[in-house]
mmCIF file of C-alpha atoms in Angstrom:
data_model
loop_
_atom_site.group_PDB
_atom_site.id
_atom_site.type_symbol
_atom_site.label_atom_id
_atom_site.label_comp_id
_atom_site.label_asym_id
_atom_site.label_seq_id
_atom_site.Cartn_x
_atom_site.Cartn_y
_atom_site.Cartn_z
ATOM 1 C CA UNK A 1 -5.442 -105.483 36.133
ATOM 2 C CA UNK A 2 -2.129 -103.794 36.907
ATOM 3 C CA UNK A 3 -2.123 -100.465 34.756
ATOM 4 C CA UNK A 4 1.389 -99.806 35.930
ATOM 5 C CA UNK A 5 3.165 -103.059 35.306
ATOM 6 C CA UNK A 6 5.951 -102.992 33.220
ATOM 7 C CA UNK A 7 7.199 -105.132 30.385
ATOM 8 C CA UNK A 8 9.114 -107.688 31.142
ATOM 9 C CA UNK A 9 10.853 -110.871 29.883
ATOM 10 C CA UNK A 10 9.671 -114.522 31.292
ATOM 11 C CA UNK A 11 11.214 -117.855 30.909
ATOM 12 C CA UNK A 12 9.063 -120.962 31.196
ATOM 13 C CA UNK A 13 9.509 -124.544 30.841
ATOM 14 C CA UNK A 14 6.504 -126.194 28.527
ATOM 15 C CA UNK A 15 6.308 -130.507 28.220
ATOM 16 C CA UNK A 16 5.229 -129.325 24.685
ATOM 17 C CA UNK A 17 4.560 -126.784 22.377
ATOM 18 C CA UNK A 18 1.710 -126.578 19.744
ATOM 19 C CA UNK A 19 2.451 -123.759 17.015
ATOM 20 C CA UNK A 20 -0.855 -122.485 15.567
ATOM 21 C CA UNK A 21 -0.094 -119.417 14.503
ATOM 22 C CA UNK A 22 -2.598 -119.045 11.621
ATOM 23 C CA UNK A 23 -2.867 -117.301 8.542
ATOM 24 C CA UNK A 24 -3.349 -113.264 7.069
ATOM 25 C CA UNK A 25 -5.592 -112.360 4.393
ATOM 26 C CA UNK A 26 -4.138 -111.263 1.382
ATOM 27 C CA UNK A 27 -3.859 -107.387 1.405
ATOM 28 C CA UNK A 28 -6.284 -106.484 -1.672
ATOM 29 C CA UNK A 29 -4.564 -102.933 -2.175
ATOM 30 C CA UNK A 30 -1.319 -105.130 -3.762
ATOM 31 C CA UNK A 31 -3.294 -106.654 -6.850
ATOM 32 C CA UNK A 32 -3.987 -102.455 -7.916
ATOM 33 C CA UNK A 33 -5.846 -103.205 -11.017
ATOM 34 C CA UNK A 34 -9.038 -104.151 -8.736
ATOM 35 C CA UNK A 35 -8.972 -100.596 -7.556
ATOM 36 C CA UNK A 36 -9.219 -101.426 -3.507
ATOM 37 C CA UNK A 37 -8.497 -98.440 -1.793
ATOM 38 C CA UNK A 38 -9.014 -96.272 -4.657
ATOM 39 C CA UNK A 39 -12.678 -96.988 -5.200
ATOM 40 C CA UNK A 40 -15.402 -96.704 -2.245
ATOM 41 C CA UNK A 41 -17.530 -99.443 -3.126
ATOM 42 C CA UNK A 42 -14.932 -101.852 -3.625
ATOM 43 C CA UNK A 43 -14.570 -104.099 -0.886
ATOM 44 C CA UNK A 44 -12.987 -107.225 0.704
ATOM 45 C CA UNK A 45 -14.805 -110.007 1.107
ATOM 46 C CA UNK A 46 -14.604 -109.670 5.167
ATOM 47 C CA UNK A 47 -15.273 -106.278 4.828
ATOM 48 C CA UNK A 48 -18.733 -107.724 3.118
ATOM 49 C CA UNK A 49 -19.313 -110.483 5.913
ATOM 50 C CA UNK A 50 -19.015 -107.829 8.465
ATOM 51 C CA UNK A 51 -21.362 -105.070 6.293
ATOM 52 C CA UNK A 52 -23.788 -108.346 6.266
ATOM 53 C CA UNK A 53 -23.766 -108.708 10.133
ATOM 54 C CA UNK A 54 -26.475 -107.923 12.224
ATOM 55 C CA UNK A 55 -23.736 -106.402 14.333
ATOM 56 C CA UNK A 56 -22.058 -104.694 11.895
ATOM 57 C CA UNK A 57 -22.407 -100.879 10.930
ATOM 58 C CA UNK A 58 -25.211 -101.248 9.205
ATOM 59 C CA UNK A 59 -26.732 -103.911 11.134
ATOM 60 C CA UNK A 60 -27.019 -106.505 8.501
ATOM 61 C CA UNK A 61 -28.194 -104.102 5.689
ATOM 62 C CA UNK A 62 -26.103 -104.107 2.465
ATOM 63 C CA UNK A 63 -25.682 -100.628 1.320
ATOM 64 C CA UNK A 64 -23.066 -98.477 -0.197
ATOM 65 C CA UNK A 65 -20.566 -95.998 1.294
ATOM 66 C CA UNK A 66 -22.104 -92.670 1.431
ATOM 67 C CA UNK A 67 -19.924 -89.318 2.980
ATOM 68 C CA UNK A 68 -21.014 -88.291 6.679
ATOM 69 C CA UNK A 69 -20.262 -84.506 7.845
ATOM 70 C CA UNK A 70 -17.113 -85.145 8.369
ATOM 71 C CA UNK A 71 -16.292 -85.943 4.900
ATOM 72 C CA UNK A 72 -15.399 -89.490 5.689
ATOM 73 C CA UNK A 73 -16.651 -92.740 3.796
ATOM 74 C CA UNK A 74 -18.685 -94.729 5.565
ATOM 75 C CA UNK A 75 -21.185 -97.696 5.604
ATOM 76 C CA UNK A 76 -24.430 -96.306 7.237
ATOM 77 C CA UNK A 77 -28.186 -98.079 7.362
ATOM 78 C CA UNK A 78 -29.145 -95.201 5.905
ATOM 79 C CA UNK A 79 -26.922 -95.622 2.714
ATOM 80 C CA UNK A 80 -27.796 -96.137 -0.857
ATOM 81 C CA UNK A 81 -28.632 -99.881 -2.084
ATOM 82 C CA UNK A 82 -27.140 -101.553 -4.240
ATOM 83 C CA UNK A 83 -28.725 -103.092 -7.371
ATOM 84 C CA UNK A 84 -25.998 -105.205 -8.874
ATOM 85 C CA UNK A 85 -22.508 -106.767 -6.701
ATOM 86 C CA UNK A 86 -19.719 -108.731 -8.712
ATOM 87 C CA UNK A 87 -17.941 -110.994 -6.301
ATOM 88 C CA UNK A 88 -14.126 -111.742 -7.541
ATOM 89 C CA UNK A 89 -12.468 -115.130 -6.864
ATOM 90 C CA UNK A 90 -8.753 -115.533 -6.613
ATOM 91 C CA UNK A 91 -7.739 -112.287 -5.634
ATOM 92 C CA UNK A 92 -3.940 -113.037 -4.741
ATOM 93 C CA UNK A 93 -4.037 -116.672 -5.101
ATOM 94 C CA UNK A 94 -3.121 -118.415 -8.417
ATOM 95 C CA UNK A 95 -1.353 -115.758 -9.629
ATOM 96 C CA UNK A 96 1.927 -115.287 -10.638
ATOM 97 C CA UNK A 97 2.217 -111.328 -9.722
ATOM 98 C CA UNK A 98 1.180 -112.846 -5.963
ATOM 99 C CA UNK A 99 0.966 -116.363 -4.744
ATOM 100 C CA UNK A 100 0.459 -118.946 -7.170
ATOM 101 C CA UNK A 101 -1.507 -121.134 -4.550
ATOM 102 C CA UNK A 102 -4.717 -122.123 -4.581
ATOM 103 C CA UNK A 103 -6.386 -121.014 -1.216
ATOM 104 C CA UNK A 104 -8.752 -123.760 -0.932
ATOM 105 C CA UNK A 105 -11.762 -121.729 0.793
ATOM 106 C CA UNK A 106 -12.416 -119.157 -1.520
ATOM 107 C CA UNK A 107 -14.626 -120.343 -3.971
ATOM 108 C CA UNK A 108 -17.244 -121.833 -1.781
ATOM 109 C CA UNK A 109 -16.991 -118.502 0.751
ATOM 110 C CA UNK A 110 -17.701 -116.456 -2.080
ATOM 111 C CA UNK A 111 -20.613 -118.873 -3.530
ATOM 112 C CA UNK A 112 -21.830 -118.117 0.570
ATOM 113 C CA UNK A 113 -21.813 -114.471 0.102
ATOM 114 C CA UNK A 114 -23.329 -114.523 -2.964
ATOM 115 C CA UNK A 115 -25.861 -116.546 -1.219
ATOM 116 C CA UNK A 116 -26.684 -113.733 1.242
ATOM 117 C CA UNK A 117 -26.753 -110.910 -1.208
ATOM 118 C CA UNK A 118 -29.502 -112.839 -3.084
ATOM 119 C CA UNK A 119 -31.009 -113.299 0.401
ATOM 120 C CA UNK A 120 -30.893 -109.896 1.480
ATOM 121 C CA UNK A 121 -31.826 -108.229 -1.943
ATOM 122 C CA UNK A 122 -33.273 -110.695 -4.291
ATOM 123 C CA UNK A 123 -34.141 -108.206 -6.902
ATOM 124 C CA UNK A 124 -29.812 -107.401 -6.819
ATOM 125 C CA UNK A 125 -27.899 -108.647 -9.548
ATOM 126 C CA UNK A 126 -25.177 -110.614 -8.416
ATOM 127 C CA UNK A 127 -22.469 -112.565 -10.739
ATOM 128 C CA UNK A 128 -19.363 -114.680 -9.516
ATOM 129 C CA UNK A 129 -16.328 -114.254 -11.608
ATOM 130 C CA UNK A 130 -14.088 -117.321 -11.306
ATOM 131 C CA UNK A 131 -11.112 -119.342 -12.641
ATOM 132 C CA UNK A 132 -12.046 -123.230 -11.836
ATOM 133 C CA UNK A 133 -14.791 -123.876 -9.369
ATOM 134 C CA UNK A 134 -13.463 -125.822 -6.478
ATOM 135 C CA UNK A 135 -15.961 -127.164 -4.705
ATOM 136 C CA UNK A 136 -14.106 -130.398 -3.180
ATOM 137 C CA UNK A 137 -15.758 -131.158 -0.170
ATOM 138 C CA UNK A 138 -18.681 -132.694 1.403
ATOM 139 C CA UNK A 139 -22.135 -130.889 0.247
ATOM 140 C CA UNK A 140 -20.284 -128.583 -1.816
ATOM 141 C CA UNK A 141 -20.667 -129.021 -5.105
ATOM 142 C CA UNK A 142 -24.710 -129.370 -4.502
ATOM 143 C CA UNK A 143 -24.042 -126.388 -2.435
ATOM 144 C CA UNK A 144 -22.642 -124.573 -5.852
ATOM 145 C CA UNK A 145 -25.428 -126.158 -7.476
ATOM 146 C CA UNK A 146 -28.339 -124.791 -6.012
ATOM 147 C CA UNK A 147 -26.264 -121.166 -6.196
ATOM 148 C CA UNK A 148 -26.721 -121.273 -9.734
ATOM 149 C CA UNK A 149 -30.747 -122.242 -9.178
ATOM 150 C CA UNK A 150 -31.149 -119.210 -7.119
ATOM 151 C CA UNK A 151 -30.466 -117.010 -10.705
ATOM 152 C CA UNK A 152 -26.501 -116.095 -9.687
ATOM 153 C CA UNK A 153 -24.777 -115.477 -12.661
ATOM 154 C CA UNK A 154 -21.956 -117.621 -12.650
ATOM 155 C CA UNK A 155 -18.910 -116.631 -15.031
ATOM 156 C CA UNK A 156 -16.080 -118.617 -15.964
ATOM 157 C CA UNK A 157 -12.808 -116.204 -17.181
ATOM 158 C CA UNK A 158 -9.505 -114.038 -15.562
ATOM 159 C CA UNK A 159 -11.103 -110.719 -14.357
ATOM 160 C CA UNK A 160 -8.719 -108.381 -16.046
ATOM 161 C CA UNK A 161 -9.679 -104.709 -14.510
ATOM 162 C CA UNK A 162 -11.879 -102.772 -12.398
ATOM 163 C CA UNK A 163 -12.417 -98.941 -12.908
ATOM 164 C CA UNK A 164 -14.912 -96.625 -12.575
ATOM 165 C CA UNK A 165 -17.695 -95.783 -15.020
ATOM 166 C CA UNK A 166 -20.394 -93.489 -14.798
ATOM 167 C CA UNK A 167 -20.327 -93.365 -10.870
ATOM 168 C CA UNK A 168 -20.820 -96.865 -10.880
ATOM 169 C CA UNK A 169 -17.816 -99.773 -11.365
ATOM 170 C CA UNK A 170 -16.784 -101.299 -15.157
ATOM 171 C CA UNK A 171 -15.446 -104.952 -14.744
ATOM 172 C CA UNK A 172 -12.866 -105.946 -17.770
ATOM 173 C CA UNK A 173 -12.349 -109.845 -18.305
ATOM 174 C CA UNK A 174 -13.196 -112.645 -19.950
ATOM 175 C CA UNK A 175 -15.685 -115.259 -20.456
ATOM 176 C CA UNK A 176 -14.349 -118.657 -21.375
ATOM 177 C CA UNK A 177 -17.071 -120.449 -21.800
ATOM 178 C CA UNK A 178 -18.924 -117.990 -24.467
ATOM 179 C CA UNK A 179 -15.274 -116.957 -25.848
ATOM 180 C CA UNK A 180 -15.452 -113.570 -25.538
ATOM 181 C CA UNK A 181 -14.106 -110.547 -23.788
ATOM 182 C CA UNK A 182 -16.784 -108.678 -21.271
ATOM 183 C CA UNK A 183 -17.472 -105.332 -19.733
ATOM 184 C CA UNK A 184 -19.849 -105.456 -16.887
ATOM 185 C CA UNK A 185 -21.324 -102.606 -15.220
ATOM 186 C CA UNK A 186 -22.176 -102.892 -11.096
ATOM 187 C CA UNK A 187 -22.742 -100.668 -7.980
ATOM 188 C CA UNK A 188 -20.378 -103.099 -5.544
ATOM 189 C CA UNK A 189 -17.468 -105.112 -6.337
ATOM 190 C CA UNK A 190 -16.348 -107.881 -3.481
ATOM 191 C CA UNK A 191 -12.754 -109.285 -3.875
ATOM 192 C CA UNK A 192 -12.013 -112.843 -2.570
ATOM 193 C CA UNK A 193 -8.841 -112.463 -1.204
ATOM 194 C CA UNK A 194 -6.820 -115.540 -0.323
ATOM 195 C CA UNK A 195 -4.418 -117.319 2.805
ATOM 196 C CA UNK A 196 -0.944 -115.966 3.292
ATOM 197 C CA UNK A 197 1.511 -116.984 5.591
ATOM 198 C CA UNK A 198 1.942 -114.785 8.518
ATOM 199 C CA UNK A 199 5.094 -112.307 8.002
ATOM 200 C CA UNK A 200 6.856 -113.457 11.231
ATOM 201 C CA UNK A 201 6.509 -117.138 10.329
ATOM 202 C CA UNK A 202 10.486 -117.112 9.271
ATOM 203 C CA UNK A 203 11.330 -115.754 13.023
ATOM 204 C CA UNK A 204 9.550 -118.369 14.792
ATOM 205 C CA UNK A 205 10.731 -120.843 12.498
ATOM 206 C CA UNK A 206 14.270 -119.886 13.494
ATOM 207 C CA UNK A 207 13.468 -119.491 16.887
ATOM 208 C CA UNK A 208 12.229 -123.152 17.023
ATOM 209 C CA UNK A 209 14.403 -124.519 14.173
ATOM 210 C CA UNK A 210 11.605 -125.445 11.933
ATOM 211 C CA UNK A 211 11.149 -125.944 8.150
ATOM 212 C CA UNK A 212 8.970 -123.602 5.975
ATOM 213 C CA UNK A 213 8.334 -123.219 2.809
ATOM 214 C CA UNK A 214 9.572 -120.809 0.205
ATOM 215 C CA UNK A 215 5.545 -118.795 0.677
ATOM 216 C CA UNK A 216 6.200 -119.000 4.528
ATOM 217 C CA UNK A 217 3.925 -121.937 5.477
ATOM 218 C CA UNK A 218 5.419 -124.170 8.033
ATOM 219 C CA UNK A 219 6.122 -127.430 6.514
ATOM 220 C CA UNK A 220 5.370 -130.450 8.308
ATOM 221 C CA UNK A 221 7.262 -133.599 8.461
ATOM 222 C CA UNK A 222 5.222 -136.460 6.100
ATOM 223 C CA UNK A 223 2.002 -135.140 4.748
ATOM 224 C CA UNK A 224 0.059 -138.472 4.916
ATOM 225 C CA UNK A 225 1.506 -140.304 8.082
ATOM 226 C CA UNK A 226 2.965 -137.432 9.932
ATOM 227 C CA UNK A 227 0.469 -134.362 9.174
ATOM 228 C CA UNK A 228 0.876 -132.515 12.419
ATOM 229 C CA UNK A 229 4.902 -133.287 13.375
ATOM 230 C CA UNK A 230 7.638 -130.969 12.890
ATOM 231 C CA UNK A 231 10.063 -133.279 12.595
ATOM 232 C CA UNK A 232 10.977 -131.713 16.297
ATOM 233 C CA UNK A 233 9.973 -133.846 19.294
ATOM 234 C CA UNK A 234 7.700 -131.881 21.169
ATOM 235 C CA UNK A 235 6.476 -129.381 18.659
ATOM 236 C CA UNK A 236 3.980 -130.040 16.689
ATOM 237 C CA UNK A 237 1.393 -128.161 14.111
ATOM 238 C CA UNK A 238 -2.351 -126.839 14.048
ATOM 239 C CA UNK A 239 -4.463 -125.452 11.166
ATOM 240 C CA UNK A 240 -3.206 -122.754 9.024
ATOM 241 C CA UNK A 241 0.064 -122.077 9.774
ATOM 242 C CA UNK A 242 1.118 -124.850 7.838
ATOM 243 C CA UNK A 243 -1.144 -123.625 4.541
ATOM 244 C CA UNK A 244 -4.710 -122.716 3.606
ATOM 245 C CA UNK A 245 -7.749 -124.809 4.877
ATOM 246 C CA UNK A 246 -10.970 -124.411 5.820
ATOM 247 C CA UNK A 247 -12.624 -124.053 9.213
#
């Protein structure tokens, strides 16, 4: 490695070019009535998968933030437990303050985490607060089934608010199925945030003359014959840049 090399500008010549530029997750401090960034022991739902890893900060233990002597707000092993976790789908997909997409792999990551919760502290209480339940693909919806066998509550409604209560977390919303409003009470709240289209999609896209759509995506050029082509011979398309899907 050169430490003093200095930046400089390269021109190539490629037989082809394959943009796969990806996806971002949907920045959870935008939908404010959730309370991300304002409340410690809210969290993204990545911010969860890494709390769950053995490599994490806590090395796989699920615990809340506690204040080290610094005064900062951190996840340690040594951190307080949670007894109940609400895990919110659709946070900035399907929405018409955000993106009114659906982002395909939220639902059945957020069944997964649920999942682990249960696994890691069966005697939590853990709920799933959802719109419509998409469970489309191949195992899914038994995967979804056996979610509910494993004593998830499962909750079918628009979650409204979250604030804090009695230094724990109030959830505000709905539940369709019993028509009624609720008010929940937990120690952790998880927010399923969904697939956006990378902010510098639009540069590339004028840089290479491609189409995108009006959220960003890059938009191929026939869905069913020609799912990869950009209607530009020698560029073509891979995974998310051209909208949400799963792994």
């Amino acid at each position: 490695i050169n430490l003093d090399e200095k930046d400089e500008e390269i021109e190539i010549q490629v037989g082809h070019i394959v943009v796969a530029t990806g996806f971002k997750p949907f920045d959870a401090e935008k939908a404010e009535n959730y309370g991300y960034g304002t409340y410690d022991n809210v969290l993204t739902s990545l911010e969860l998968e890494r709390l769950i890893n053995a490599s994490g900060p806590t090395g796989g233990k699920i615990t809340l933030r506690s204040v080290d002597k610094k005064g900062n707000k951190i996840f340690t092993a040594e951190g307080n437990v949670p007894k109940s976790a609400a895990i919110i789908h659709c946070v900035g997909s399907r929405d018409e303050n955000h993106n009114k997409y659906c982002s395909k792999v939220c639902c059945m990551y957020s069944l997964k985490l649920a999942h682990l919760i249960k696994e890691k502290l069966p005697d939590a209480d853990v709920s799933e607060y959802y719109i419509d339940m998409r469970a489309f693909g191949k195992g899914y919806e038994e995967f979804y089934n056996r979610i509910k066998g494993e004593g998830i509550h499962i909750i079918r409604g628009k979650t409204a608010k979250v604030e804090k209560y009695n230094g724990s977390l109030k959830i505000r919303g709905e539940n369709i199925l019993e028509n009624k409003l609720i008010e929940d009470e937990v120690d952790m709240v998880v927010l399923s945030v969904g697939l956006e289209a990378r902010s510098n999609s639009s540069q590339l896209a004028e840089m290479l003359n491609l189409n995108i759509s009006k959220e960003g995506w890059f938009k191929e050029s026939n869905q069913l014959i020609d799912p990869t082509g950009s209607g530009i011979p020698g560029i073509t398309f891979a995974g998310t840049c051209q909208g949400p899907k799963d792994i």
